Coordinates of C-alpha atoms in Angstrom, one line a residue:
M434 CA 13.3 17.6 -2.8
T435 CA 13.0 16.6 -6.5
G436 CA 9.8 14.7 -5.7
I437 CA 8.3 17.8 -4.1
L438 CA 9.2 20.0 -7.0
S439 CA 7.8 17.5 -9.5
R440 CA 4.6 17.4 -7.4
I441 CA 4.4 21.2 -7.5
F442 CA 5.3 21.8 -11.1
T443 CA 3.7 19.3 -13.4
F444 CA 1.7 19.7 -16.6
D445 CA 0.2 16.2 -16.9
G446 CA -3.3 16.5 -18.2
T447 CA -3.3 20.4 -18.2
G448 CA -4.6 20.4 -21.8
Q449 CA -7.6 18.3 -20.9
L450 CA -8.3 20.3 -17.8
L451 CA -8.3 23.6 -19.7
A452 CA -11.3 22.2 -21.8
L453 CA -13.5 21.8 -18.7
P454 CA -16.2 24.5 -18.2
F455 CA -15.3 25.2 -14.6
V456 CA -11.6 25.8 -15.5
Q457 CA -12.6 28.2 -18.3
N458 CA -15.0 30.0 -15.9
A459 CA -12.1 30.4 -13.5
L460 CA -9.7 31.7 -16.1
I461 CA -12.4 34.3 -17.1
A462 CA -12.8 35.3 -13.5
C463 CA -9.0 35.6 -13.1
A464 CA -8.8 37.8 -16.2
V465 CA -11.5 40.2 -14.9
L466 CA -10.1 40.3 -11.4
G467 CA -6.6 41.0 -12.8
L468 CA -8.0 44.0 -14.7
V469 CA -9.8 45.5 -11.6
A470 CA -7.1 44.7 -9.1
G471 CA -4.3 46.0 -11.4
A472 CA -6.2 49.3 -12.0
L473 CA -6.6 49.9 -8.2
A474 CA -3.3 48.6 -7.0
P475 CA -1.1 51.7 -7.8
L476 CA -3.6 53.9 -6.0
I477 CA -3.7 51.5 -3.0
V478 CA 0.1 51.7 -2.8
A479 CA 0.1 55.5 -3.2
R480 CA -2.4 55.9 -0.4
G481 CA -0.6 53.5 1.9
M482 CA -3.7 51.2 2.3
A483 CA -2.2 47.8 2.3
F484 CA -3.4 47.1 5.8
A485 CA -6.9 48.2 4.8
V486 CA -6.9 45.6 2.0
H487 CA -6.0 42.9 4.5
G488 CA -8.7 44.1 6.9
T489 CA -11.3 44.2 4.1
A490 CA -10.3 40.7 3.1
E491 CA -11.1 39.4 6.5
L492 CA -14.6 41.0 6.4
A493 CA -15.1 39.5 3.0
F494 CA -14.1 36.2 4.5
T495 CA -16.7 36.7 7.2
G496 CA -19.4 37.5 4.7
G497 CA -18.6 34.4 2.6
A498 CA -18.7 32.3 5.8
A499 CA -22.1 33.7 6.6
A500 CA -23.3 33.0 3.1
L501 CA -22.1 29.3 3.4
L502 CA -24.0 29.0 6.7
I503 CA -27.3 30.4 5.4
G504 CA -27.0 28.7 2.0
I505 CA -26.6 31.6 -0.5
G506 CA -23.8 32.3 -2.9
V507 CA -20.4 32.8 -1.4
G508 CA -19.7 35.6 -3.8
V509 CA -22.7 37.5 -2.7
G510 CA -21.8 37.2 0.9
A511 CA -18.2 38.2 0.3
V512 CA -19.4 41.3 -1.6
A513 CA -21.7 42.3 1.2
G514 CA -19.0 41.8 3.9
A515 CA -16.4 43.7 1.9
V516 CA -18.7 46.6 1.3
V517 CA -19.5 46.9 5.0
A518 CA -15.8 46.8 5.7
G519 CA -15.2 49.6 3.2
L520 CA -17.9 51.7 4.7
V521 CA -16.6 51.1 8.2
F522 CA -13.0 52.0 7.3
G523 CA -14.1 54.9 5.3
L524 CA -16.3 56.4 8.0
L525 CA -14.3 55.6 11.1
G526 CA -10.7 55.7 9.9
L527 CA -10.3 58.5 7.4
R528 CA -7.4 60.1 9.1
Q529 CA -4.0 58.4 8.8
R530 CA -3.3 58.3 12.6
E531 CA -6.7 56.5 13.2
R532 CA -6.7 54.2 10.3
D533 CA -4.5 51.4 11.5
S534 CA -6.2 51.1 14.9
V535 CA -9.7 51.1 13.4
I536 CA -8.7 48.5 10.8
G537 CA -7.1 46.4 13.5
V538 CA -10.1 46.4 15.7
V539 CA -12.5 45.6 12.9
L540 CA -10.2 42.9 11.5
A541 CA -10.0 41.0 14.8
F542 CA -13.7 41.1 15.1
G543 CA -14.4 40.0 11.5
L544 CA -11.8 37.2 11.7
G545 CA -13.2 35.8 15.0
L546 CA -16.8 36.0 13.8
G547 CA -15.8 34.3 10.5
V548 CA -14.1 31.4 12.3
L549 CA -17.3 31.0 14.5
L550 CA -19.5 30.9 11.4
L551 CA -17.3 28.3 9.7
A552 CA -17.4 26.2 12.9
L553 CA -21.2 26.3 12.7
Y554 CA -21.2 25.3 9.1
S555 CA -21.8 21.5 8.7
G556 CA -21.1 21.2 5.0
R557 CA -18.0 20.1 3.1
A558 CA -14.7 20.9 4.6
S559 CA -13.4 21.9 1.1
N560 CA -15.8 24.9 1.1
K561 CA -14.3 26.1 4.4
F562 CA -10.8 25.7 3.2
G563 CA -11.5 27.4 -0.1
L564 CA -12.5 30.6 1.7
L565 CA -9.1 30.8 3.2
T566 CA -6.9 29.7 0.3
G567 CA -9.1 30.1 -2.8
S568 CA -10.7 27.4 -5.1
I569 CA -11.2 27.6 -8.8
V570 CA -14.0 25.0 -8.4
S571 CA -16.0 27.6 -6.5
V572 CA -16.2 29.9 -9.6
D573 CA -19.5 29.1 -11.3
S574 CA -21.7 31.0 -13.7
T575 CA -23.5 32.8 -10.8
N576 CA -20.2 34.0 -9.4
L577 CA -19.2 35.1 -12.9
W578 CA -22.3 37.3 -13.2
V579 CA -21.6 38.8 -9.8
L580 CA -18.0 39.3 -10.6
G581 CA -18.8 40.9 -14.0
V582 CA -21.4 43.3 -12.6
V583 CA -19.0 44.4 -9.7
A584 CA -16.1 44.8 -12.0
V585 CA -18.0 47.0 -14.4
L586 CA -19.2 49.1 -11.5
V587 CA -15.6 49.5 -10.1
I588 CA -14.0 50.3 -13.5
A589 CA -16.7 52.9 -14.3
V590 CA -16.4 54.7 -11.0
L591 CA -12.6 54.6 -11.2
A592 CA -12.7 56.0 -14.8
V593 CA -15.0 58.9 -13.6
L594 CA -13.0 59.8 -10.4
Y595 CA -9.5 58.7 -11.4
R596 CA -7.9 62.3 -11.6
P597 CA -9.2 63.6 -8.3
L598 CA -8.5 60.2 -6.7
L599 CA -4.9 60.4 -8.0
F600 CA -4.5 64.0 -6.7
A601 CA -5.9 63.1 -3.3
S602 CA -3.7 60.0 -3.1
T603 CA -0.4 61.8 -4.0
D604 CA -1.0 65.0 -2.0
P605 CA -4.1 65.0 0.1
D606 CA -3.3 68.3 1.9
V607 CA -3.0 70.2 -1.4
A608 CA -6.0 68.5 -2.9
L609 CA -8.1 69.5 0.1
A610 CA -6.9 73.1 -0.2
R611 CA -7.9 73.1 -3.9
G612 CA -11.4 72.0 -3.1
V613 CA -11.2 68.4 -3.9
P614 CA -13.7 66.3 -1.8
V615 CA -11.1 64.2 -0.1
R616 CA -13.4 62.8 2.6
F617 CA -16.0 61.7 0.0
L618 CA -13.2 60.2 -2.3
S619 CA -11.7 58.3 0.6
L620 CA -15.0 56.8 1.3
V621 CA -15.7 55.8 -2.3
F622 CA -12.2 54.4 -2.7
A623 CA -12.6 52.3 0.5
V624 CA -15.8 50.8 -1.0
L625 CA -14.0 50.1 -4.4
I626 CA -11.3 48.3 -2.4
G627 CA -14.0 46.3 -0.6
L628 CA -15.8 45.3 -3.9
T629 CA -12.5 44.2 -5.5
T630 CA -11.3 42.3 -2.5
A631 CA -14.6 40.5 -2.4
L632 CA -14.0 39.3 -6.0
A633 CA -10.6 38.0 -5.0
V634 CA -11.5 36.1 -1.9
P635 CA -13.3 33.1 -3.6
I636 CA -10.4 32.8 -6.1
V637 CA -7.2 33.4 -4.1
G638 CA -8.6 33.2 -0.5
A639 CA -8.7 35.6 2.3
I640 CA -5.2 34.9 3.4
L641 CA -3.4 35.9 0.2
V642 CA -5.6 38.7 -1.2
L643 CA -2.6 41.0 -0.8
A644 CA -0.8 39.0 -3.6
V645 CA -3.2 40.6 -6.2
M646 CA -4.2 43.8 -4.6
I647 CA -0.8 45.1 -3.4
A648 CA 2.1 43.3 -5.1
P649 CA 1.3 44.4 -8.7
G650 CA 1.1 48.0 -7.7
A651 CA 4.2 47.9 -5.5
A652 CA 6.1 46.2 -8.4
A653 CA 5.1 48.8 -10.9
A654 CA 6.0 51.6 -8.6
R655 CA 9.6 50.3 -8.6
V656 CA 10.2 50.9 -12.3
T657 CA 8.1 53.9 -13.1
A658 CA 6.8 57.2 -11.7
S659 CA 4.1 57.6 -14.4
P660 CA 0.7 56.9 -13.0
V661 CA -0.6 55.7 -16.4
L662 CA 2.4 53.3 -17.1
A663 CA 2.2 52.1 -13.5
T664 CA -1.4 51.2 -13.9
V665 CA -0.7 49.3 -17.2
L666 CA 2.2 47.4 -15.6
A667 CA 0.1 46.6 -12.5
V668 CA -2.7 45.1 -14.7
L669 CA -0.1 43.1 -16.6
F670 CA 1.5 41.7 -13.4
A671 CA -1.9 40.9 -11.9
E672 CA -3.1 39.1 -15.1
L673 CA 0.2 37.2 -15.2
A674 CA -0.1 36.1 -11.5
L675 CA -3.8 35.2 -11.6
V676 CA -4.0 33.5 -15.0
G677 CA -0.6 32.0 -14.9
G678 CA -1.1 30.8 -11.3
T679 CA -4.4 29.2 -12.1
V680 CA -2.9 27.3 -15.1
L681 CA 0.1 26.1 -13.0
S682 CA -2.2 24.8 -10.2
L683 CA -4.4 22.7 -12.5
A684 CA -2.3 19.5 -12.9
P685 CA -0.9 19.4 -9.4
G686 CA -4.4 20.0 -7.9
L687 CA -3.0 22.4 -5.3
P688 CA -4.6 25.6 -4.0
V689 CA -4.2 28.3 -6.6
S690 CA -3.3 31.0 -4.0
G691 CA 0.3 29.7 -3.6
Y692 CA 1.1 29.9 -7.3
V693 CA -0.6 33.4 -7.6
A694 CA 1.4 34.7 -4.6
A695 CA 4.7 33.2 -5.9
I696 CA 4.4 34.8 -9.4
A697 CA 3.4 38.1 -7.9
F698 CA 6.4 38.0 -5.6
V699 CA 8.7 37.2 -8.5
C700 CA 7.3 40.1 -10.4
Y701 CA 8.0 42.4 -7.5
L702 CA 11.6 41.1 -7.0
V703 CA 12.4 41.5 -10.7
C704 CA 11.0 45.1 -10.7
R705 CA 12.9 45.9 -7.6
L706 CA 16.1 44.7 -9.2
V707 CA 15.4 46.6 -12.4
G708 CA 14.6 49.8 -10.5
R709 CA 17.9 49.5 -8.5
L710 CA 20.0 48.9 -11.7
R711 CA 18.3 51.9 -13.3
R712 CA 19.2 54.1 -10.3
R713 CA 22.8 53.0 -10.3
A714 CA 23.3 53.5 -14.0
P715 CA 23.3 57.4 -13.9
A716 CA 25.5 57.4 -10.8
R717 CA 28.1 55.3 -12.6
A718 CA 27.9 57.5 -15.7

C-alpha cells in the first residue's frame, strides 16, 4: 500500500518538468478551462443538465476520434463534435421529460461511433488512450489557440446573456411568462456546454469531464445561494482541481484525469460538510 501511495504522490523532478514548454502550455490550458467551466458549472447544476454534459463529452470524444483518423487537430474535431451535440440536444430535447431519452440515444450512438473510429486509427495507442483519460502532452500551441478563441467566445456570450440565463435556469415557467426567450436560451446554453466540454476532453478525457463541469458547481451550491458567489467559488474549485491535478500528475507520469477528479471530489465533500454544519448551527442555537 505504501509503495502504491509513493508511486501516486511523488514530486521528484516536478521543478524540472514545470520548466518544459508542453507542461507550461498544459497549465495555461487548465487555467483557461477552469475559468470557463467554473463560470458555467452553477448554471449547469441549476438547470439539471449533468447528463447533457456527459452526452456532450461522448460526442466530443467522437469528434476527436474522427480528427485523429483523418489527420487534423484533435481539439478542432472535439469542438465540432461537441457543437453538433449541443445543437442536437438543444433542438430535440428542450423539454425536461424528453431530454434524458434524447441524450441517451445520441450518447450511445456517439460512443459506438467513436469506438469504431478509434479501432480504424492505426497511430499511437497513447493518442487513443488520451481521448478517454486526458493527456497534457496533447496540449500544443495550436490547441492553445483553439482553446483561447473558444473560451473568449463562451465568456462573451455568457456575459451578455447571464441574467436571462439565470432567470430561465431558476424558474423557466415564470421566465417564459415574462417574455424571456427560453427556447433560444436553452439552445445557446447547450452550445456553450458543448464548446466548453470540447475544451475539457483533450485535457481530462471524455470519461471524467463531469469532474470539471459539474463538481465545482455542485460544491459551490452546497455553501451559498448567491449566484455571484457560487460562480466565484466554482471557478476557484475548477482552477484548484485542474491546475493542482496537473502539477500532481507530473512526477508520477500518470493520467491527469484521476488527480483532477480526486481534487474536485474532495472540494465537494468539504463543501457538503460545511453546508451541513452551517444548517445545524441555527437549529442548535
